[in-house]
CSV table of C-alpha atoms in Angstrom, one decimal:
chain,number,residue,atom,x,y,z
A,1,MET,CA,172.5,70.1,20.6
A,2,SER,CA,169.5,71.5,22.5
A,3,GLN,CA,168.5,75.1,21.8
A,4,ASP,CA,167.5,75.5,25.4
A,5,PRO,CA,170.5,75.6,27.8
A,6,PHE,CA,168.2,75.2,30.7
A,7,ALA,CA,166.4,72.1,29.5
A,8,TRP,CA,168.1,70.0,32.2
A,9,THR,CA,166.0,71.8,34.8
A,10,ALA,CA,162.8,70.2,33.5
A,11,ALA,CA,164.4,66.7,33.9
A,12,ALA,CA,165.5,67.6,37.4
A,13,LEU,CA,162.0,68.7,38.2
A,14,GLU,CA,160.6,65.4,37.0
A,15,THR,CA,163.1,63.5,39.1
A,16,ARG,CA,162.0,65.4,42.1
A,17,ARG,CA,158.3,64.8,41.3
A,18,ALA,CA,158.9,61.1,41.0
A,19,ALA,CA,160.6,61.0,44.4
A,20,GLY,CA,157.8,63.0,46.1
A,21,LEU,CA,160.1,66.0,46.7
A,22,LEU,CA,158.7,68.6,44.3
A,23,ARG,CA,157.9,71.9,45.9
A,24,THR,CA,155.4,74.4,44.5
A,25,LEU,CA,154.2,77.8,45.5
A,26,ALA,CA,150.6,78.0,46.9
A,27,PRO,CA,149.6,81.7,47.3
A,28,ARG,CA,147.1,82.1,50.1
A,29,PRO,CA,144.3,84.7,50.2
A,30,ALA,CA,144.1,87.3,52.9
A,31,ASP,CA,141.0,85.7,54.4
A,32,SER,CA,142.1,82.1,54.2
A,33,PRO,CA,139.7,79.8,56.1
A,34,LEU,CA,142.5,77.4,57.0
A,35,LEU,CA,143.8,77.2,60.6
A,36,ASP,CA,147.5,78.0,60.2
A,37,LEU,CA,149.8,75.5,62.0
A,38,ALA,CA,152.5,75.7,59.3
A,39,GLY,CA,153.9,79.2,59.8
A,40,ASN,CA,156.1,80.6,62.6
A,41,ASP,CA,153.7,83.2,64.0
A,42,TYR,CA,154.3,81.6,67.5
A,43,LEU,CA,152.5,84.3,69.5
A,44,GLY,CA,149.8,85.0,66.9
A,45,LEU,CA,150.9,88.7,66.7
A,46,SER,CA,151.2,89.2,62.9
A,47,ARG,CA,147.5,90.2,62.7
A,48,HIS,CA,147.2,91.8,66.2
A,49,PRO,CA,145.6,95.2,65.8
A,50,GLU,CA,148.4,96.9,67.8
A,51,VAL,CA,151.1,95.4,65.7
A,52,VAL,CA,149.4,96.2,62.4
A,53,SER,CA,148.7,99.7,63.5
A,54,ALA,CA,152.4,100.2,64.4
A,55,ALA,CA,153.3,99.0,60.8
A,56,VAL,CA,150.8,101.4,59.2
A,57,GLU,CA,152.0,104.3,61.3
A,58,ALA,CA,155.6,103.6,60.4
A,59,ALA,CA,154.8,103.4,56.7
A,60,ARG,CA,152.9,106.7,56.8
A,61,ARG,CA,155.7,108.5,58.7
A,62,TRP,CA,158.8,107.0,57.1
A,63,GLY,CA,157.6,105.8,53.7
A,64,ALA,CA,157.2,102.4,52.0
A,65,GLY,CA,160.9,101.6,51.9
A,66,ALA,CA,164.1,102.4,53.8
A,67,GLY,CA,165.4,104.2,50.7
A,68,GLY,CA,168.9,102.7,50.7
A,69,SER,CA,171.4,100.7,52.7
A,70,ARG,CA,171.7,101.3,56.4
A,71,LEU,CA,175.1,103.1,55.9
A,72,VAL,CA,173.6,105.5,53.4
A,73,THR,CA,170.0,106.6,54.0
A,74,GLY,CA,168.4,103.4,55.3
A,75,SER,CA,168.9,104.0,59.0
A,76,THR,CA,166.0,105.8,60.6
A,77,GLU,CA,165.3,106.7,64.2
A,78,LEU,CA,162.8,103.9,64.1
A,79,HIS,CA,165.6,101.3,63.4
A,80,ALA,CA,167.7,102.8,66.2
A,81,GLN,CA,164.8,102.6,68.6
A,82,LEU,CA,164.1,99.0,67.7
A,83,GLU,CA,167.8,98.1,68.2
A,84,THR,CA,167.9,99.7,71.6
A,85,GLU,CA,164.7,98.1,72.9
A,86,LEU,CA,165.5,94.7,71.4
A,87,ALA,CA,169.0,94.6,72.9
A,88,ALA,CA,167.6,95.7,76.3
A,89,PHE,CA,164.8,93.1,76.2
A,90,CYS,CA,167.1,90.2,75.5
A,91,GLY,CA,169.8,91.4,77.9
A,92,PHE,CA,172.6,92.4,75.4
A,93,GLU,CA,174.6,95.6,75.1
A,94,ALA,CA,173.8,96.3,71.5
A,95,ALA,CA,171.8,95.1,68.5
A,96,LEU,CA,172.0,95.5,64.7
A,97,VAL,CA,168.8,95.1,62.6
A,98,LEU,CA,169.1,93.6,59.1
A,99,SER,CA,166.6,92.8,56.3
A,100,SER,CA,166.1,89.1,57.4
A,101,GLY,CA,167.1,86.5,59.8
A,102,TYR,CA,169.0,84.8,57.0
A,103,ALA,CA,171.0,88.0,56.4
A,104,ALA,CA,171.7,88.3,60.1
A,105,ASN,CA,173.1,84.8,60.3
A,106,LEU,CA,175.3,85.3,57.2
A,107,ALA,CA,176.5,88.6,58.6
A,108,ALA,CA,177.4,87.2,62.0
A,109,VAL,CA,179.1,84.0,60.8
A,110,THR,CA,181.2,85.6,58.1
A,111,ALA,CA,182.2,88.7,60.1
A,112,LEU,CA,183.2,86.8,63.2
A,113,THR,CA,185.6,84.3,61.7
A,114,GLY,CA,188.4,86.7,60.8
A,115,ALA,CA,189.9,87.6,57.4
A,116,PRO,CA,189.8,85.0,54.6
A,117,GLY,CA,192.7,82.6,55.0
A,118,GLY,CA,193.3,83.8,58.6
A,119,GLY,CA,193.2,80.3,60.1
A,120,GLY,CA,189.8,80.7,61.8
A,121,LEU,CA,187.7,77.7,62.8
A,122,LEU,CA,183.9,77.2,62.8
A,123,VAL,CA,182.3,74.4,64.6
A,124,SER,CA,178.8,73.9,63.4
A,125,ASP,CA,176.0,71.6,64.8
A,126,ALA,CA,175.0,68.9,62.3
A,127,HIS,CA,171.3,70.1,62.4
A,128,ASN,CA,171.9,73.8,62.0
A,129,HIS,CA,169.6,75.9,59.8
A,130,ALA,CA,170.6,76.4,56.2
A,131,SER,CA,171.4,80.1,56.8
A,132,LEU,CA,174.1,79.1,59.4
A,133,ILE,CA,175.4,76.4,57.0
A,134,ASP,CA,175.6,78.9,54.2
A,135,GLY,CA,177.4,81.4,56.5
A,136,CYS,CA,180.0,78.8,57.2
A,137,ARG,CA,180.5,78.2,53.5
A,138,LEU,CA,180.8,81.9,52.7
A,139,SER,CA,183.2,82.6,55.6
A,140,ARG,CA,186.0,80.6,53.9
A,141,ALA,CA,187.1,79.5,57.4
A,142,ARG,CA,187.7,75.9,58.1
A,143,THR,CA,184.5,74.3,59.2
A,144,ALA,CA,184.0,71.2,61.4
A,145,VAL,CA,180.5,69.7,61.6
A,146,ALA,CA,179.9,68.4,65.1
A,147,ALA,CA,177.4,65.7,66.1
A,148,HIS,CA,174.0,67.2,67.0
A,149,ALA,CA,173.7,68.8,70.4
A,150,ASP,CA,176.9,67.2,71.6
A,151,PRO,CA,179.2,69.5,73.7
A,152,GLU,CA,181.9,66.8,73.9
A,153,ALA,CA,182.1,66.6,70.1
A,154,VAL,CA,182.4,70.4,70.0
A,155,ALA,CA,185.2,70.3,72.6
A,156,LYS,CA,187.1,67.7,70.6
A,157,GLU,CA,187.0,69.9,67.5
A,158,LEU,CA,188.2,72.9,69.4
A,159,ASP,CA,191.0,71.0,71.1
A,160,ALA,CA,192.3,69.8,67.8
A,161,ARG,CA,192.4,73.3,66.1
A,162,PRO,CA,195.5,75.2,65.3
A,163,GLN,CA,196.2,78.0,67.7
A,164,GLU,CA,196.1,80.8,65.2
A,165,GLY,CA,192.9,82.6,64.3
A,166,PRO,CA,189.5,82.9,66.0
A,167,ALA,CA,187.3,80.0,66.8
A,168,LEU,CA,183.5,80.2,66.7
A,169,VAL,CA,180.9,77.6,67.7
A,170,VAL,CA,177.6,78.0,65.8
A,171,THR,CA,174.3,76.5,66.8
A,172,ASP,CA,170.6,77.0,66.7
A,173,SER,CA,169.0,77.5,70.1
A,174,VAL,CA,165.9,75.5,69.0
A,175,PHE,CA,166.3,73.4,66.0
A,176,SER,CA,163.5,74.1,63.4
A,177,VAL,CA,162.8,70.6,62.3
A,178,ASP,CA,162.1,68.7,65.6
A,179,GLY,CA,161.9,71.6,67.9
A,180,ASP,CA,164.6,70.3,70.3
A,181,ALA,CA,166.8,72.7,72.2
A,182,ALA,CA,170.6,73.0,72.2
A,183,PRO,CA,172.5,72.5,75.4
A,184,LEU,CA,173.5,76.2,75.5
A,185,ALA,CA,175.0,76.3,79.0
A,186,ALA,CA,177.2,73.3,78.3
A,187,LEU,CA,178.3,74.7,75.0
A,188,ALA,CA,179.2,78.0,76.6
A,189,SER,CA,181.4,76.2,79.1
A,190,VAL,CA,183.2,74.4,76.3
A,191,CYS,CA,183.7,77.6,74.5
A,192,THR,CA,185.0,79.4,77.6
A,193,ALA,CA,187.5,76.7,78.3
A,194,ALA,CA,188.8,76.8,74.7
A,195,GLY,CA,188.7,80.6,74.3
A,196,ALA,CA,186.1,80.3,71.5
A,197,GLY,CA,183.1,82.5,70.8
A,198,LEU,CA,179.5,81.1,70.8
A,199,LEU,CA,177.0,82.2,68.2
A,200,VAL,CA,173.4,81.2,68.9
A,201,ASP,CA,170.6,81.5,66.4
A,202,ASP,CA,167.6,82.2,68.6
A,203,ALA,CA,165.1,82.4,65.8
A,204,HIS,CA,162.8,79.8,67.4
A,205,GLY,CA,163.5,80.8,71.0
A,206,LEU,CA,162.8,84.6,71.1
A,207,GLY,CA,159.2,85.2,72.4
A,208,VAL,CA,158.8,81.6,73.5
A,209,LEU,CA,161.7,80.7,75.9
A,210,GLY,CA,163.2,82.6,78.8
A,211,ASP,CA,161.6,85.0,81.2
A,212,GLY,CA,158.7,86.6,79.4
A,213,GLY,CA,160.0,85.4,76.1
A,214,ARG,CA,163.5,86.9,76.3
A,215,GLY,CA,165.0,83.9,74.5
A,216,ALA,CA,167.0,80.8,75.1
A,217,PRO,CA,170.3,82.5,75.7
A,218,HIS,CA,168.7,84.6,78.5
A,219,ALA,CA,167.2,81.4,80.0
A,220,ALA,CA,170.6,79.8,79.9
A,221,GLY,CA,172.3,82.7,81.7
A,222,LEU,CA,174.2,83.8,78.6
A,223,ALA,CA,172.6,87.2,77.9
A,224,GLY,CA,175.2,89.9,78.0
A,225,THR,CA,178.2,87.6,78.4
A,226,PRO,CA,181.3,88.7,76.5
A,227,GLY,CA,181.7,85.4,74.6
A,228,THR,CA,178.1,85.2,73.3
A,229,VAL,CA,176.6,86.6,70.2
A,230,VAL,CA,173.0,86.0,69.3
A,231,THR,CA,171.0,86.3,66.1
A,232,VAL,CA,167.2,86.5,66.0
A,233,THR,CA,164.5,86.9,63.5
A,234,LEU,CA,161.7,89.4,63.7
A,235,SER,CA,159.4,87.2,61.5
A,236,LYS,CA,158.4,84.6,64.0
A,237,SER,CA,157.3,85.5,67.5
A,238,LEU,CA,157.3,89.2,66.6
A,239,GLY,CA,155.1,88.6,63.6
A,240,SER,CA,157.0,91.0,61.3
A,241,GLN,CA,160.0,90.6,59.0
A,242,GLY,CA,163.7,91.1,59.4
A,243,GLY,CA,166.5,89.9,61.6
A,244,ALA,CA,169.0,91.2,64.1
A,245,VAL,CA,172.4,90.4,65.7
A,246,LEU,CA,172.8,91.0,69.5
A,247,GLY,CA,176.0,91.2,71.4
A,248,PRO,CA,178.8,93.4,72.9
A,249,ALA,CA,178.9,96.9,71.4
A,250,HIS,CA,182.3,96.4,69.9
A,251,VAL,CA,181.1,93.2,68.1
A,252,ILE,CA,178.1,95.1,66.6
A,253,ALA,CA,180.4,97.9,65.5
A,254,HIS,CA,182.6,95.3,63.8
A,255,LEU,CA,179.6,94.0,61.9
A,256,VAL,CA,178.6,97.5,60.8
A,257,ASN,CA,182.1,97.8,59.2
A,258,THR,CA,182.6,94.3,57.8
A,259,ALA,CA,179.3,92.3,57.3
A,260,ARG,CA,178.5,92.3,53.6
A,261,THR,CA,174.8,91.4,54.1
A,262,PHE,CA,174.5,94.5,56.2
A,263,ILE,CA,176.7,96.9,54.2
A,264,PHE,CA,175.4,96.1,50.7
A,265,ASP,CA,171.7,95.4,51.5
A,266,THR,CA,168.8,97.9,51.6
A,267,GLY,CA,167.7,98.6,55.1
A,268,LEU,CA,164.6,96.9,56.6
A,269,ALA,CA,161.4,98.6,55.5
A,270,PRO,CA,160.0,101.0,58.1
A,271,ALA,CA,156.7,99.1,58.3
A,272,ALA,CA,158.4,95.9,59.3
A,273,ALA,CA,160.6,97.7,61.8
A,274,GLY,CA,157.5,99.4,63.2
A,275,ALA,CA,155.6,96.2,63.5
A,276,ALA,CA,158.5,94.4,65.2
A,277,LEU,CA,158.8,97.2,67.7
A,278,GLY,CA,155.1,97.2,68.4
A,279,ALA,CA,155.1,93.4,68.9
A,280,LEU,CA,158.2,93.7,71.2
A,281,ARG,CA,156.4,96.3,73.4
A,282,LEU,CA,153.3,94.1,73.5
A,283,LEU,CA,155.3,91.1,74.6
A,284,ARG,CA,157.1,93.1,77.2
A,285,ARG,CA,153.7,94.2,78.5
A,286,GLU,CA,152.1,90.7,78.3
A,287,PRO,CA,155.0,88.3,79.2
A,288,GLU,CA,152.5,85.5,79.9
A,289,ARG,CA,152.2,84.9,76.2
A,290,ALA,CA,155.5,83.0,76.1
A,291,ALA,CA,154.5,80.5,78.8
A,292,HIS,CA,151.1,80.0,77.2
A,293,THR,CA,152.7,79.1,73.9
A,294,ARG,CA,154.9,76.5,75.5
A,295,ALA,CA,151.8,75.1,77.3
A,296,VAL,CA,149.9,74.8,73.9
A,297,ALA,CA,152.9,72.9,72.4
A,298,THR,CA,153.1,70.5,75.4
A,299,GLU,CA,149.3,69.8,75.2
A,300,LEU,CA,149.5,69.2,71.4
A,301,HIS,CA,152.4,66.8,71.8
A,302,ALA,CA,150.5,64.9,74.6
A,303,ARG,CA,147.4,64.5,72.4
A,304,LEU,CA,149.4,63.2,69.4
A,305,THR,CA,151.5,60.8,71.3
A,306,ALA,CA,148.5,59.5,73.2
A,307,ALA,CA,147.0,58.5,69.8
A,308,GLY,CA,150.2,56.6,68.9
A,309,LEU,CA,151.8,59.1,66.6
A,310,ASP,CA,155.6,59.5,66.7
A,311,ALA,CA,155.8,63.2,67.8
A,312,THR,CA,158.9,64.8,69.2
A,313,ARG,CA,158.8,66.4,72.6
A,314,PRO,CA,158.7,70.2,72.1
A,315,ASP,CA,161.3,72.3,73.9
A,316,ALA,CA,159.7,75.5,72.5
A,317,ALA,CA,156.8,75.8,70.1
A,318,VAL,CA,157.5,73.3,67.3
A,319,VAL,CA,155.9,69.8,67.4
A,320,SER,CA,157.2,67.4,64.7
A,321,VAL,CA,155.3,64.3,63.7
A,322,ARG,CA,157.2,61.7,61.6
A,323,ALA,CA,155.8,60.2,58.4
A,324,PRO,CA,156.8,56.9,56.8
A,325,SER,CA,157.9,58.4,53.5
A,326,PRO,CA,158.0,61.7,51.6
A,327,GLN,CA,154.9,60.7,49.6
A,328,ALA,CA,153.1,59.8,52.8
A,329,ALA,CA,154.0,63.2,54.3
A,330,VAL,CA,152.7,65.0,51.3
A,331,HIS,CA,149.4,63.1,51.3
A,332,TRP,CA,149.0,63.6,55.0
A,333,ALA,CA,149.5,67.3,54.8
A,334,ALA,CA,147.1,67.5,51.9
A,335,ASP,CA,144.5,65.6,53.9
A,336,CYS,CA,144.9,68.0,56.8
A,337,ARG,CA,144.5,70.9,54.4
A,338,ALA,CA,141.3,69.4,53.0
A,339,ALA,CA,140.0,69.2,56.6
A,340,GLY,CA,140.8,72.9,57.2
A,341,ILE,CA,144.2,72.6,58.9
A,342,HIS,CA,147.4,74.0,57.2
A,343,VAL,CA,150.5,72.1,58.5
A,344,GLY,CA,154.1,72.1,57.5
A,345,CYS,CA,155.5,69.3,55.4
A,346,PHE,CA,159.2,68.7,55.7
A,347,ARG,CA,161.0,66.4,53.4
A,348,PRO,CA,164.6,65.9,52.2
A,349,PRO,CA,166.7,67.9,51.7
A,350,SER,CA,165.1,70.2,54.4
A,351,VAL,CA,165.4,67.5,57.1
A,352,PRO,CA,169.0,66.7,58.2
A,353,ASP,CA,168.2,63.1,59.1
A,354,GLY,CA,166.3,62.3,55.9
A,355,ILE,CA,163.1,61.5,57.7
A,356,SER,CA,160.0,63.2,56.4
A,357,ARG,CA,157.5,64.7,58.8
A,358,LEU,CA,154.7,67.1,59.5
A,359,ARG,CA,155.8,70.2,61.4
A,360,LEU,CA,153.2,71.8,63.6
A,361,THR,CA,153.4,75.3,65.0
A,362,ALA,CA,151.8,75.5,68.5
A,363,ARG,CA,150.6,79.1,68.4
A,364,GLY,CA,150.0,80.8,71.7
A,365,ASP,CA,146.7,82.2,70.6
A,366,LEU,CA,145.0,78.8,70.2
A,367,ASP,CA,142.2,78.1,72.7
A,368,GLU,CA,141.3,74.6,73.9
A,369,THR,CA,138.6,74.1,71.3
A,370,VAL,CA,140.8,75.0,68.4
A,371,LEU,CA,143.7,73.0,69.8
A,372,ALA,CA,141.5,69.9,70.1
A,373,ARG,CA,140.3,70.3,66.5
A,374,ALA,CA,143.8,70.6,65.2
A,375,ALA,CA,145.1,67.5,67.1
A,376,ASN,CA,142.1,65.4,66.1
A,377,THR,CA,142.5,66.3,62.5
A,378,VAL,CA,146.2,65.3,62.4
A,379,ILE,CA,145.3,62.1,64.2
A,380,ALA,CA,142.4,61.2,61.9
A,381,THR,CA,144.3,61.8,58.7
A,382,ALA,CA,147.5,60.0,59.7
A,383,PRO,CA,148.9,57.3,57.4
A,384,ARG,CA,148.0,53.8,58.5
A,385,THR,CA,151.6,52.9,58.8
A,386,ALA,CA,152.7,56.0,60.7
């Protein structure tokens, strides 16, 4: 018998390596020379002087950490201000800030499906983010996985449910792999007809979609409606860290009392809250940033498809380019990196359709020269069979 009870992990790693699926950490320096098209800094605000200064000032005033959970000592006036301004910007009655977008999704999904064993139903899009999927699993509610972006499939699941218990439809607003948008208005109509709630993860919509970047629910006319709850992340367009749930005040109060990832987690660090608030105020002052980001994505897609690459049409800021295999995707990303461009490399199990691809972030701070360089690099390094 082996003396190492974890020896099986080494074999599992070797299996992943042989399949081209091994993931490793690659720490970057603060002054990396690479052009970053892999991250989610959609508006290019993470290094904006105003946002960095807001983070520094918050750390100086409030300290390095929140000091405890939000219900103990971890709620500062800064957190409250961020919640007030974020809710107002997105058009909702109230907001609740958590330590990450992942925690926000777990909180919303698990807290809005009723007590364990209460007969609740979750209807989840087949391409939803892992945090929503994990929320469904942890909720203990019955979960039906509906076909991707298909309101009719959602309606069928809701029509077939038992009458007892709450029903909640869960979807991303913009799906992170291909960058396609959910049919939010149609989903909201289905939910209204069935008496179900709609939970929208707007991680990839906030700052990019809607009037001045107010998000996909705002663009769909759902902001502030009683049947809609939205989660957002502060780590993408706002260039910081953390997450939030937006919705009616009584829903947010319910989360404060029942959401485990809020109650038992340390509050968001003041520096992150300060940075997010600074970025939000900057976006409110410069709403054209959202439209420019969408324009960059559209132009990047046009250049790639004109060269014959299989790139998905972007509904927000994500442009996905398919690769013939996981190994080809890895080599393609490495070749881009060697040429000075850092791109995302998505392979199973991160892709719901099993198709490997490069994922490009069309940042709103890219000018024409940099955009052309990025597109030309991806085109020049593409696998011959792509």
